[in-house]
Amino acid sequence: MSQSCKKAYITTPIYYVNDVPHIGHAYTTIIADTLARYSRLIGHETMFLTGTDEHGQKIEEAAKSRGRTPQAYSDEISGKFKTLWDEFDISYDKFIRTTDEDHKLSVQKAFEVMYEKGDIYKDQYEGFYCVSCETFFTKIQLYDDECCPDCGKPTSIVKEESYFFNLSKYEDQLLAWYSDNEKCVLPKGKKNEVINFVKQGLNNLSITRTSFDWGVKLPESINDPKHVMYVWLDALMNYITALGYGRDEEHMAYWKDGTSVQLLGKDILRFHAIYWPAFLMSLELPLPTHIGAHGWWTRNGEKMSKSKGNVVNPKEVADAYGLENFRYFLLREVPFGQDGDFSQKALIDRINSDLGNDLGNLLNRIIGMSGKYNDLHIDSKDLLKYHQKEVDAANTIIETLETYIFDLQLNRFLEDLWKILTLANQSITTYEPWTKMKEGKKDEAMALVALVANLLAKVSIMLHAVMPKTTQTIAHALGFEITQTTYIDIITNKEALKPFTITKVPPLFPRIEDEILKSPEPTPTQKEKKEEKKTEGIITIDQFFETKIKIATILEAQEVPKSDRLLKLKVDVGEEEPRQVIAGIKEFYAPGSLVGTQACLVANLKPAKIMGMLSQGMLLAAKDKEGLSLIRPESPKRSGTAVG
Ligand code: MSP
């Protein structure tokens, strides 16, 4: 997003309706909502789009298994998403459903344009399909010869007539786009992955299916009624069909003349950063300005899945800990693009520490000081006289903050914003307003209180997009309202707060002592069980090195009375004293032949008693029908040398 641009288009992926909303959906949507709110606050004409992805085999099967029609089932789940976003106060401007008639018309139009251009042709598809990911794979891409490399579920063989999109034609154009547009895919690391993928060569893409029905039909002009569109083609188009593509194009200006920020998870980056721009190239439309791929959330270190029963329900978390606290946590906890772990402990720490101690407590301190020194009245008249340095420092921080938000580095944005809170809290310690009051320097004490109030005002405006209600409460306490106008006054023009009487508010972030939600017991998924099976009997290198094998020099060897098998050995393994080892090798070695030779000894075995004699290790040997051989170094080694 560029600050000079006036039109901003922010999108989330459209969510499949085979499942109810979870933390992953909430995360993407909250990032998008934050950007949209910020964009509006700074005066951009903003359009924020979200919605649901309702076609395809996965949805058809999910509906069938519940004895529902796909439409009725989609209506229900799509409704759940919409309700949740409304409960979460998500400020979307449009909620699109791929079953909307308007959407279908626009997708058909797009298909027609690409077909007429010669980018679509009919052929036979043969390959593997993962219904869960709605993705085609070739044999070599499969995991374990039959499973989806992304989700691990078994794929099915598909052999059917299909229309193809000539994706390979756009390889060079895509590579040029990545290299000419530094921030077209964020973060950088993810962009490099995309570039490497494209450089390996792109296969043309099957974009229609004939083996099921639940999808958008091809345009009538093509007259091939047994085909429905591949769900990803249908779904990706939503970003322009929502703006009226091919119909009433009034809102297409958001796409054509605006800055677009498309948010999504890393798992669907390939669709967005390769297929989608290629479709747009074919349609001769501008490409997105930024495609931002975030990482995945795990729970207490484990991948979330329905079968494990450990999926984080965002509504439950928001109800238990506060919606805005949850928003803050999601954005602050992990760098954009990296995976993050959800745990109640981490959330509680953020609430108690960042929000309670740093932010909430600052407001309490201002209320306390102003109440004690000046009847709750705060005036910025002496602010610059005593605190120009601190005000300048805060303004400098704010100048760099905007770059972070535009680069989707929301965690850096929050981290740096918190530096202003640190500055405010430190200023109280440094200037000791209570001492100033004792010394009769009330002006100085109140200038400090004004400094802290002004710093908090700046923070509340900059934090507004993340915590809309909480920051408005803070602003009201400080005698103003957060609007585009106050943003311009206080942030852009760096104006100080007008004189005001602070309003007392109850603590904003009461301390949380214990986890509020019950944590699920983790159970392994099918894929993990399969992995476990595959790795049964396999050890890691670290596990191997738990066994300490050493070169042992045999000093003495004696027969053990009454035993046909055992010899009693004295071996040197480089320790203070030789060890005694009882070895079952009598049938194969005469005692005398062993003395002075070396063998490998497992040196960290728990000592054992064999026929009443202590044995402090085990010699390694290989035995087959020809006999037994001790495992020895090829040439003599110092006693005690580690083997491994
Ligand atoms: N319908 C497609 C998107 C089509 S967009 C043209 C889809 N839907 S989805 O419902 O499966 O996923 C939507 C988003 O949720 C993706 O961005 C995905 O990355 C995100 N998440 C799903 N699980 C997640 C986590 N555990 N953590 C973070 N986000 C994850 O894909």
XYZ file of C-alpha atoms and ligand atoms in Angstrom:
675
model
C 0.000 0.000 0.000
C 1.445 3.394 -0.813
C 0.630 6.390 1.279
C -0.049 8.679 -1.643
C -2.628 6.343 -3.182
C -6.247 7.121 -2.544
C -8.008 3.887 -3.443
C -7.203 0.773 -1.483
C -8.593 -2.696 -2.042
C -8.060 -5.208 0.731
C -9.066 -8.849 0.377
C -9.058 -12.077 2.369
C -9.251 -15.482 0.734
C -12.808 -16.676 0.412
C -13.267 -19.476 2.902
C -14.405 -22.972 2.076
C -17.762 -23.803 3.550
C -16.843 -27.375 4.421
C -15.841 -26.308 7.881
C -16.725 -23.761 10.511
C -14.420 -20.762 11.082
C -11.247 -21.383 13.057
C -8.288 -19.344 14.217
C -6.618 -19.476 10.772
C -9.613 -17.827 9.152
C -9.842 -15.307 11.964
C -6.154 -14.463 11.624
C -6.304 -13.612 7.909
C -9.515 -11.692 8.414
C -8.194 -9.718 11.378
C -5.035 -8.723 9.504
C -7.174 -7.591 6.582
C -9.555 -5.751 8.883
C -6.658 -3.964 10.542
C -5.277 -2.815 7.202
C -8.701 -1.724 6.023
C -9.332 0.260 9.203
C -5.937 1.878 9.044
C -6.393 2.704 5.386
C -9.726 4.391 6.115
C -8.298 6.262 9.081
C -5.616 7.847 6.953
C -8.183 8.846 4.373
C -7.935 6.242 1.660
C -11.079 5.265 -0.162
C -11.127 1.679 0.980
C -12.915 -1.437 -0.130
C -12.556 -4.534 2.019
C -13.749 -7.838 0.584
C -14.256 -11.212 2.211
C -16.606 -14.105 1.549
C -17.042 -17.830 1.041
C -15.871 -20.346 -1.546
C -18.786 -22.697 -2.080
C -18.255 -24.811 -5.173
C -16.172 -27.886 -5.907
C -15.997 -31.550 -5.130
C -15.043 -31.026 -1.492
C -18.181 -29.039 -0.720
C -20.345 -31.371 -2.769
C -19.052 -34.347 -0.792
C -19.307 -32.558 2.553
C -22.954 -31.712 1.837
C -23.734 -35.226 0.650
C -22.275 -36.828 3.752
C -24.655 -34.705 5.796
C -27.634 -35.514 3.624
C -27.915 -31.902 2.482
C -27.945 -30.223 -0.901
C -24.720 -28.316 -1.549
C -26.679 -25.078 -1.723
C -28.453 -25.565 1.598
C -25.240 -26.655 3.234
C -23.316 -23.692 1.784
C -26.024 -21.303 2.964
C -25.650 -22.593 6.491
C -21.864 -22.487 6.732
C -21.484 -19.271 4.786
C -23.937 -17.806 7.299
C -21.673 -18.916 10.138
C -18.725 -17.072 8.651
C -20.760 -13.938 8.119
C -22.185 -14.084 11.626
C -18.747 -14.526 13.142
C -17.322 -11.599 11.214
C -20.256 -9.483 12.341
C -19.748 -10.537 15.940
C -16.062 -9.745 15.504
C -16.914 -6.326 14.124
C -15.015 -7.037 10.923
C -15.435 -3.961 8.763
C -15.884 -5.700 5.413
C -17.589 -3.718 2.676
C -18.709 -6.732 0.715
C -19.210 -10.387 1.551
C -19.104 -12.396 -1.645
C -20.375 -15.920 -2.131
C -19.314 -17.880 -5.194
C -22.893 -19.097 -5.510
C -24.026 -15.481 -6.085
C -25.538 -15.205 -9.558
C -23.531 -12.054 -10.282
C -20.307 -13.816 -9.475
C -21.137 -16.734 -11.757
C -21.897 -14.404 -14.657
C -18.604 -12.582 -14.234
C -16.616 -15.817 -14.023
C -18.215 -17.031 -17.231
C -17.306 -13.755 -18.854
C -13.687 -14.141 -17.753
C -13.599 -17.697 -19.096
C -14.906 -16.444 -22.422
C -12.280 -13.706 -22.640
C -9.433 -16.135 -21.923
C -10.896 -18.686 -24.332
C -11.256 -16.171 -27.118
C -7.730 -15.059 -26.543
C -6.566 -18.601 -27.244
C -5.317 -19.248 -23.700
C -7.770 -22.108 -23.094
C -7.843 -25.388 -25.008
C -9.530 -28.753 -24.625
C -7.589 -31.957 -23.941
C -7.547 -35.057 -21.765
C -6.423 -34.835 -18.141
C -4.766 -37.721 -16.418
C -3.362 -37.365 -12.963
C -4.110 -37.324 -9.254
C -6.489 -35.083 -7.377
C -6.699 -34.154 -3.725
C -10.300 -33.292 -2.973
C -9.413 -31.799 0.369
C -6.989 -29.290 -1.174
C -8.832 -29.182 -4.495
C -5.463 -29.581 -6.190
C -4.096 -31.638 -9.083
C -0.830 -33.520 -8.646
C 1.470 -35.607 -10.801
C 2.651 -39.014 -9.620
C 6.084 -37.782 -8.595
C 4.612 -35.038 -6.441
C 2.707 -37.532 -4.290
C 3.751 -38.486 -0.844
C 3.955 -42.209 -0.184
C 2.942 -42.872 -3.814
C -0.693 -42.021 -3.248
C -1.110 -39.192 -0.754
C -1.388 -35.459 -1.131
C 1.963 -33.784 -0.400
C 0.149 -30.883 1.278
C -2.420 -32.487 3.576
C -1.381 -36.154 3.548
C -4.825 -37.464 2.613
C -5.142 -40.122 -0.135
C -5.618 -38.675 -3.630
C -7.852 -40.078 -6.339
C -6.922 -40.833 -9.921
C -8.586 -38.500 -12.375
C -8.840 -39.286 -16.061
C -11.248 -37.020 -17.839
C -11.733 -34.551 -20.617
C -10.780 -31.105 -19.478
C -10.177 -27.579 -20.630
C -6.674 -26.346 -19.918
C -5.288 -22.904 -19.250
C -2.012 -22.223 -21.008
C -0.104 -21.365 -17.856
C 3.357 -22.050 -19.247
C 2.861 -19.239 -21.760
C 3.047 -16.773 -18.859
C 6.194 -18.094 -17.223
C 8.484 -15.309 -18.445
C 5.950 -12.586 -17.837
C 5.471 -13.838 -14.285
C 9.205 -13.895 -13.629
C 9.503 -10.375 -14.985
C 6.676 -9.241 -12.732
C 8.333 -10.676 -9.626
C 11.629 -9.071 -10.475
C 10.193 -5.661 -11.378
C 7.922 -5.394 -8.344
C 9.868 -5.775 -5.170
C 6.848 -5.985 -2.914
C 4.399 -7.859 -5.124
C 4.749 -10.920 -2.883
C 5.459 -10.455 0.808
C 7.409 -11.460 2.796
C 10.515 -11.693 0.635
C 11.338 -15.276 1.589
C 7.981 -16.447 0.343
C 8.481 -14.530 -2.879
C 11.730 -16.383 -3.491
C 9.931 -19.701 -3.034
C 7.440 -18.673 -5.693
C 10.177 -17.578 -8.092
C 12.005 -20.878 -7.666
C 8.821 -22.795 -8.310
C 8.122 -20.898 -11.534
C 11.717 -21.261 -12.682
C 11.343 -25.039 -12.572
C 8.756 -24.718 -15.335
C 4.972 -24.531 -15.162
C 2.539 -27.180 -16.368
C -0.632 -26.065 -18.039
C -3.540 -26.083 -15.685
C -6.666 -28.182 -15.908
C -9.501 -25.712 -15.311
C -12.681 -27.721 -15.795
C -14.078 -30.961 -14.392
C -16.700 -33.344 -15.715
C -16.998 -35.904 -12.933
C -19.247 -33.828 -10.696
C -21.686 -31.016 -11.001
C -21.281 -28.510 -8.212
C -19.583 -25.621 -9.973
C -20.013 -22.777 -12.412
C -21.017 -23.977 -15.866
C -18.980 -22.908 -18.879
C -20.304 -19.902 -20.793
C -23.107 -20.800 -23.172
C -21.013 -19.625 -26.112
C -18.691 -22.599 -25.534
C -21.601 -25.001 -25.472
C -20.087 -27.808 -23.470
C -22.575 -28.408 -20.652
C -20.904 -31.386 -19.014
C -18.021 -29.227 -17.773
C -17.982 -27.177 -14.609
C -15.167 -24.815 -13.768
C -12.300 -25.862 -11.559
C -13.049 -24.425 -8.146
C -9.801 -22.438 -7.941
C -10.504 -20.627 -11.200
C -13.992 -19.813 -9.970
C -12.684 -18.770 -6.548
C -9.731 -16.616 -7.593
C -11.949 -14.631 -9.898
C -13.952 -13.455 -6.875
C -11.481 -10.638 -6.358
C -12.680 -8.978 -9.553
C -16.193 -10.368 -9.857
C -16.943 -8.640 -6.536
C -16.070 -5.359 -8.256
C -18.446 -6.093 -11.124
C -16.007 -7.495 -13.677
C -17.736 -8.059 -17.023
C -21.014 -6.622 -15.730
C -21.376 -3.230 -14.208
C -17.717 -2.255 -13.900
C -18.223 0.782 -11.685
C -16.118 -0.615 -8.859
C -13.384 -2.025 -11.067
C -11.503 1.210 -10.391
C -10.429 -0.363 -7.099
C -8.616 -2.949 -9.153
C -7.474 -0.785 -11.999
C -6.468 2.442 -10.260
C -6.063 1.415 -6.659
C -3.582 -0.378 -4.490
C -4.606 -3.946 -3.796
C -3.470 -5.909 -0.795
C -4.400 -9.573 -0.935
C -3.968 -11.518 2.265
C -3.797 -15.267 2.502
C -2.061 -18.158 4.188
C 1.180 -19.623 2.892
C -0.583 -22.845 1.867
C -2.469 -21.081 -0.893
C 0.293 -18.773 -2.045
C 0.987 -20.715 -5.238
C -2.594 -20.238 -6.389
C -2.436 -16.520 -5.659
C 1.069 -15.660 -6.772
C 1.197 -17.817 -9.920
C -2.226 -18.844 -11.242
C -4.028 -15.665 -10.295
C -1.595 -13.188 -11.899
C -1.434 -15.432 -14.984
C -5.235 -15.322 -15.280
C -5.077 -11.546 -14.909
C -2.401 -11.323 -17.597
C -4.649 -13.307 -19.871
C -7.534 -10.955 -19.062
C -5.193 -8.009 -19.649
C -5.924 -6.579 -16.237
C -3.458 -5.022 -13.783
C -1.832 -7.353 -11.272
C -2.231 -7.111 -7.497
C 0.017 -4.604 -5.775
C 0.780 -6.852 -2.804
C 0.099 -10.495 -2.129
C 0.835 -11.128 1.525
C 1.273 -14.694 2.737
C 1.090 -15.303 6.453
C 2.223 -18.384 8.333
C 0.203 -21.048 10.086
C -0.963 -21.262 13.663
C -0.321 -24.336 15.688
C -1.728 -25.044 19.146
C 0.644 -25.694 21.988
C 3.204 -26.667 19.359
C 0.918 -29.075 17.480
C -0.727 -28.783 14.087
C -4.424 -28.100 14.488
C -6.926 -30.524 13.056
C -10.480 -31.608 13.631
C -9.471 -35.193 14.277
C -7.147 -34.065 17.057
C -9.891 -31.913 18.505
C -7.393 -29.130 19.102
C -8.683 -26.540 16.661
C -8.791 -23.113 18.259
C -12.298 -21.706 18.102
C -11.792 -17.960 17.689
C -15.153 -17.093 19.186
C -14.407 -19.024 22.354
C -11.051 -17.291 22.720
C -12.500 -13.855 22.058
C -15.323 -14.443 24.539
C -12.915 -15.659 27.191
C -10.108 -13.144 26.788
C -11.652 -10.192 24.957
C -11.877 -9.744 21.206
C -9.450 -6.848 20.985
C -6.926 -8.503 23.252
C -7.074 -11.501 20.941
C -6.583 -9.262 17.904
C -3.570 -7.658 19.524
C -2.115 -11.046 20.386
C -2.534 -12.464 16.875
C -0.830 -9.502 15.267
C 1.892 -9.023 17.874
C 2.869 -12.570 18.612
C 4.380 -13.667 15.288
C 6.241 -11.942 12.488
C 4.099 -11.855 9.356
C 4.893 -14.893 7.223
C 6.142 -17.058 10.069
C 4.244 -19.795 11.836
C 2.985 -19.028 15.290
C 1.898 -21.019 18.259
C -1.327 -20.355 20.060
C -1.273 -21.043 23.736
C -3.370 -19.487 26.427
C -0.223 -18.820 28.391
C 1.263 -16.707 25.590
C -2.022 -14.842 25.228
C -2.266 -14.200 28.966
C 1.337 -12.946 29.036
C 0.603 -10.457 26.265
C -2.535 -9.240 27.994
C -0.977 -8.849 31.422
C 2.319 -7.475 30.266
C 1.974 -5.465 27.037
C -1.611 -4.417 27.477
C -2.004 -4.306 31.250
C 1.382 -3.107 32.463
C 2.470 -0.955 29.543
C -0.704 0.456 28.048
C -3.526 0.281 30.603
C -1.361 1.219 33.522
C -0.148 4.334 31.735
C -3.682 5.639 31.535
C -4.140 4.891 35.254
C -0.961 6.777 36.059
C -2.139 9.810 34.089
C -5.489 9.715 35.879
C -3.720 9.330 39.228
C -1.202 12.129 38.682
C -3.578 14.617 37.116
C -6.156 13.917 39.826
C -3.655 14.474 42.600
C -1.892 17.502 41.148
C -4.524 19.366 39.167
C -8.127 18.178 39.607
C -7.841 15.907 36.567
C -7.151 18.846 34.310
C -4.406 18.517 31.683
C -3.021 21.318 29.548
C -0.285 20.966 26.917
C 0.805 24.622 27.139
C 4.247 23.852 28.618
C 4.728 20.577 26.784
C 7.369 21.688 24.311
C 9.067 23.967 26.795
C 10.047 20.981 28.936
C 9.676 17.971 26.671
C 10.544 18.827 23.089
C 13.072 15.973 23.084
C 10.539 13.296 24.042
C 7.894 14.606 21.663
C 10.404 14.569 18.800
C 11.483 11.054 19.677
C 7.886 9.834 19.563
C 7.240 11.572 16.239
C 10.320 9.955 14.739
C 9.096 6.524 15.796
C 5.711 7.220 14.209
C 7.269 8.194 10.899
C 8.851 4.767 10.477
C 5.748 2.985 11.779
C 3.760 3.602 8.646
C 6.297 1.752 6.526
C 5.854 -1.313 8.691
C 2.121 -1.353 8.268
C 2.401 -0.907 4.519
C 4.908 -3.754 4.381
C 2.552 -5.959 6.414
C 5.042 -6.163 9.266
C 2.377 -5.712 11.878
C 4.403 -7.232 14.665
C 7.229 -4.730 14.019
C 4.639 -2.000 13.865
C 3.326 -2.920 17.301
C 6.762 -3.515 18.711
C 7.875 -0.028 17.725
C 4.634 1.562 18.800
C 5.298 0.131 22.238
C 8.569 2.075 22.313
C 6.452 5.190 22.722
C 4.794 3.627 25.763
C 8.213 2.769 27.145
C 9.292 6.349 26.546
C 6.209 7.580 28.405
C 6.689 5.268 31.358
C 10.407 6.067 31.528
C 9.722 9.797 31.430
C 7.652 9.498 34.583
C 10.550 7.756 36.317
C 13.110 10.226 34.985
C 11.264 13.465 35.738
C 9.662 12.401 39.037
C 6.650 14.705 38.908
C 5.955 13.976 42.602
C 9.321 15.527 43.506
C 8.558 18.505 41.268
C 5.284 18.977 43.132
C 7.102 18.852 46.469
C 9.535 21.432 45.150
C 6.627 23.649 44.157
C 7.281 23.199 40.436
C 3.714 22.377 39.511
C 4.148 23.657 35.926
C 6.926 21.169 35.336
C 4.987 18.320 36.943
C 1.937 19.078 34.834
C 4.059 19.405 31.685
C 5.223 15.866 32.348
C 1.641 14.693 32.814
C 0.763 16.429 29.535
C 3.702 14.710 27.840
C 2.518 11.312 28.933
C -1.064 12.076 27.901
C 0.085 13.258 24.480
C 2.210 10.187 23.956
C -0.698 7.974 24.938
C -2.959 9.887 22.553
C -0.570 9.214 19.678
C -0.366 5.550 20.580
C -4.128 5.219 20.789
C -4.571 6.670 17.297
C -1.888 4.481 15.777
C -3.272 1.433 17.588
C -6.839 2.183 16.615
C -6.959 -0.165 13.620
C -5.831 -3.054 15.815
C -7.985 -2.314 18.875
C -10.783 -0.047 17.658
C -12.949 0.093 20.797
C -10.260 0.074 23.447
C -8.390 2.912 21.789
C -11.576 4.918 21.471
C -12.121 4.490 25.231
C -8.587 5.762 25.839
C -9.141 8.683 23.466
C -12.392 9.622 25.185
C -10.646 9.586 28.528
C -8.107 11.966 26.995
C -10.849 14.261 25.722
C -10.934 13.464 22.018
C -12.300 11.008 19.511
C -10.248 9.046 16.998
C -11.295 10.103 13.515
C -9.571 10.911 10.277
C -9.489 14.537 11.441
C -7.790 13.818 14.738
C -5.394 11.513 12.878
C -4.407 14.438 10.676
C -4.176 16.856 13.635
C -2.273 14.687 16.049
C -0.294 12.353 13.812
C 0.233 14.164 10.526
C 0.383 17.725 11.877
C 1.852 16.654 15.229
C -0.509 18.924 17.169
C -0.740 18.662 20.930
C -3.952 17.795 22.776
C -6.230 20.687 23.551
C -6.731 21.350 27.305
C -9.090 18.749 28.752
C -10.310 17.166 31.953
C -9.499 13.497 32.009
C -12.352 11.053 32.483
C -11.784 8.229 34.908
C -12.218 4.778 33.391
C -12.156 1.390 35.079
C -8.985 -0.659 34.439
C -8.895 -1.607 30.760
C -7.028 -4.872 31.151
C -7.801 -6.597 34.439
C -5.035 -9.033 35.279
C -5.662 -12.645 34.248
C -4.197 -15.239 36.590
C -5.254 -18.586 35.138
C -6.099 -20.141 31.807
C -9.782 -19.668 31.149
C -10.398 -22.322 28.487
C -9.984 -26.034 28.884
C -7.059 -27.256 26.749
C -7.652 -30.335 24.569
C -5.682 -33.528 24.917
C -3.654 -33.958 21.736
C -4.274 -37.107 19.689
C -2.253 -38.033 16.602
C -3.794 -37.532 13.162
C -3.964 -40.178 10.444
C -0.988 -38.590 8.708
C 1.023 -38.506 11.917
C 0.122 -42.121 12.634
C 1.306 -43.013 9.151
C 4.500 -41.031 9.688
C 5.029 -42.789 13.004
C 4.599 -46.157 11.327
C 7.000 -45.221 8.591
C 9.595 -44.192 11.115
C 9.080 -47.107 13.486
C 12.494 -48.603 14.195
C 14.254 -45.566 12.752
C 16.306 -43.508 15.155
C 17.711 -40.050 14.849
C 21.413 -39.325 14.887
C 21.016 -37.913 18.387
C 19.409 -41.153 19.519
C 22.307 -43.080 17.979
C 24.842 -41.015 19.838
C 23.175 -41.817 23.115
C 24.989 -45.133 22.796
C 28.641 -44.606 23.686
C 30.847 -47.066 21.859
C 34.556 -47.046 22.698
C 37.679 -48.844 21.596
C 38.596 -51.361 24.294
C 42.031 -52.991 24.569
C 41.783 -56.469 26.067
C 44.302 -56.757 28.920
C 43.357 -60.144 30.347
C 41.057 -62.995 29.340
C 40.075 -65.979 31.499
C 37.665 -68.840 31.231
C 34.697 -68.740 33.584
C 34.476 -71.983 35.553
C 31.351 -74.031 34.817
C 30.476 -71.970 31.761
C 30.746 -73.144 28.136
C 30.058 -69.725 26.756
C 31.598 -67.072 28.928
C 34.994 -65.458 29.185
C 35.977 -62.981 31.881
C 37.894 -60.078 30.330
C 39.741 -57.103 31.736
C 39.629 -54.244 29.225
C 41.133 -50.788 29.053
C 38.785 -48.094 27.780
C 40.985 -45.144 28.650
C 39.618 -44.785 32.180
C 41.458 -44.711 35.496
C 40.885 -48.399 36.019
C 40.258 -51.261 33.581
C 36.757 -52.647 33.394
C 35.599 -56.206 33.831
C 33.482 -57.529 30.966
C 31.799 -60.944 30.837
C 31.467 -61.904 27.172
C 29.757 -64.928 25.566
C 32.578 -65.656 23.130
C 34.334 -68.674 24.613
C 33.306 -70.995 21.759
C 34.957 -68.719 19.228
C 38.099 -67.363 20.857
C 40.818 -68.944 22.961
C 41.481 -66.584 25.886
C 45.150 -66.194 25.044
C 44.420 -65.103 21.474
C 42.465 -62.137 22.748
C 45.020 -60.484 24.987
C 46.490 -57.351 23.408
C 43.812 -57.136 20.731
C 41.135 -54.471 20.498
C 37.384 -54.547 20.080
C 34.429 -52.156 20.279
C 32.688 -51.892 23.619
C 29.289 -50.383 24.445
C 30.548 -48.338 27.341
C 27.413 -46.772 28.786
C 25.375 -49.918 29.359
C 24.047 -50.281 32.840
C 26.429 -52.691 34.649
C 24.946 -56.164 35.037
C 25.722 -59.312 37.028
C 26.316 -62.417 34.936
C 26.742 -65.672 36.915
C 27.386 -63.488 39.932
C 30.158 -61.520 38.212
C 30.003 -57.826 37.419
C 30.021 -57.006 33.714
C 30.735 -53.361 32.838
C 29.931 -53.190 29.141
C 29.282 -55.282 26.081
C 31.649 -56.161 23.258
C 30.213 -55.770 19.758
C 30.313 -58.823 17.592
C 28.739 -60.142 14.404
C 27.535 -63.735 14.321
C 26.347 -65.890 11.438
C 26.449 -69.599 10.672
C 30.190 -69.448 9.964
C 30.899 -68.221 13.458
C 31.360 -65.062 15.505
C 33.734 -62.130 14.946
C 34.405 -59.316 17.303
C 34.061 -55.876 15.718
C 37.517 -54.363 15.801
C 39.199 -51.215 14.489
C 41.059 -51.791 11.232
C 44.235 -50.441 12.777
C 45.057 -49.983 16.477
C 43.438 -47.003 18.173
C 44.043 -45.408 21.546
C 42.028 -47.189 24.262
C 38.811 -45.283 24.912
C 38.591 -43.712 21.421
C 34.936 -42.986 20.662
C 33.352 -44.980 17.847
C 30.629 -43.263 15.785
N -11.143 -21.478 -0.464
C -9.730 -21.402 -0.450
C -9.272 -19.998 -0.740
C -9.731 -19.455 -2.039
S -9.246 -17.788 -2.230
C -9.532 -17.443 -3.824
C -9.206 -21.816 0.917
N -10.044 -21.765 1.923
S -9.736 -22.253 3.408
O -10.943 -22.019 4.128
O -9.268 -23.581 3.408
O -8.550 -21.448 3.977
C -8.602 -20.100 4.062
C -7.427 -19.492 4.787
O -7.287 -19.987 6.099
C -6.121 -19.692 4.084
O -5.492 -18.442 3.948
C -5.343 -20.567 5.028
O -3.988 -20.310 4.967
C -5.910 -20.152 6.346
N -5.649 -21.150 7.355
C -6.192 -22.384 7.502
N -5.640 -22.972 8.605
C -4.721 -22.159 9.160
C -3.963 -22.160 10.337
N -3.915 -23.189 11.168
N -3.245 -21.040 10.627
C -3.313 -19.913 9.838
N -4.048 -19.875 8.759
C -4.568 -21.053 8.247
O -8.050 -22.168 1.019
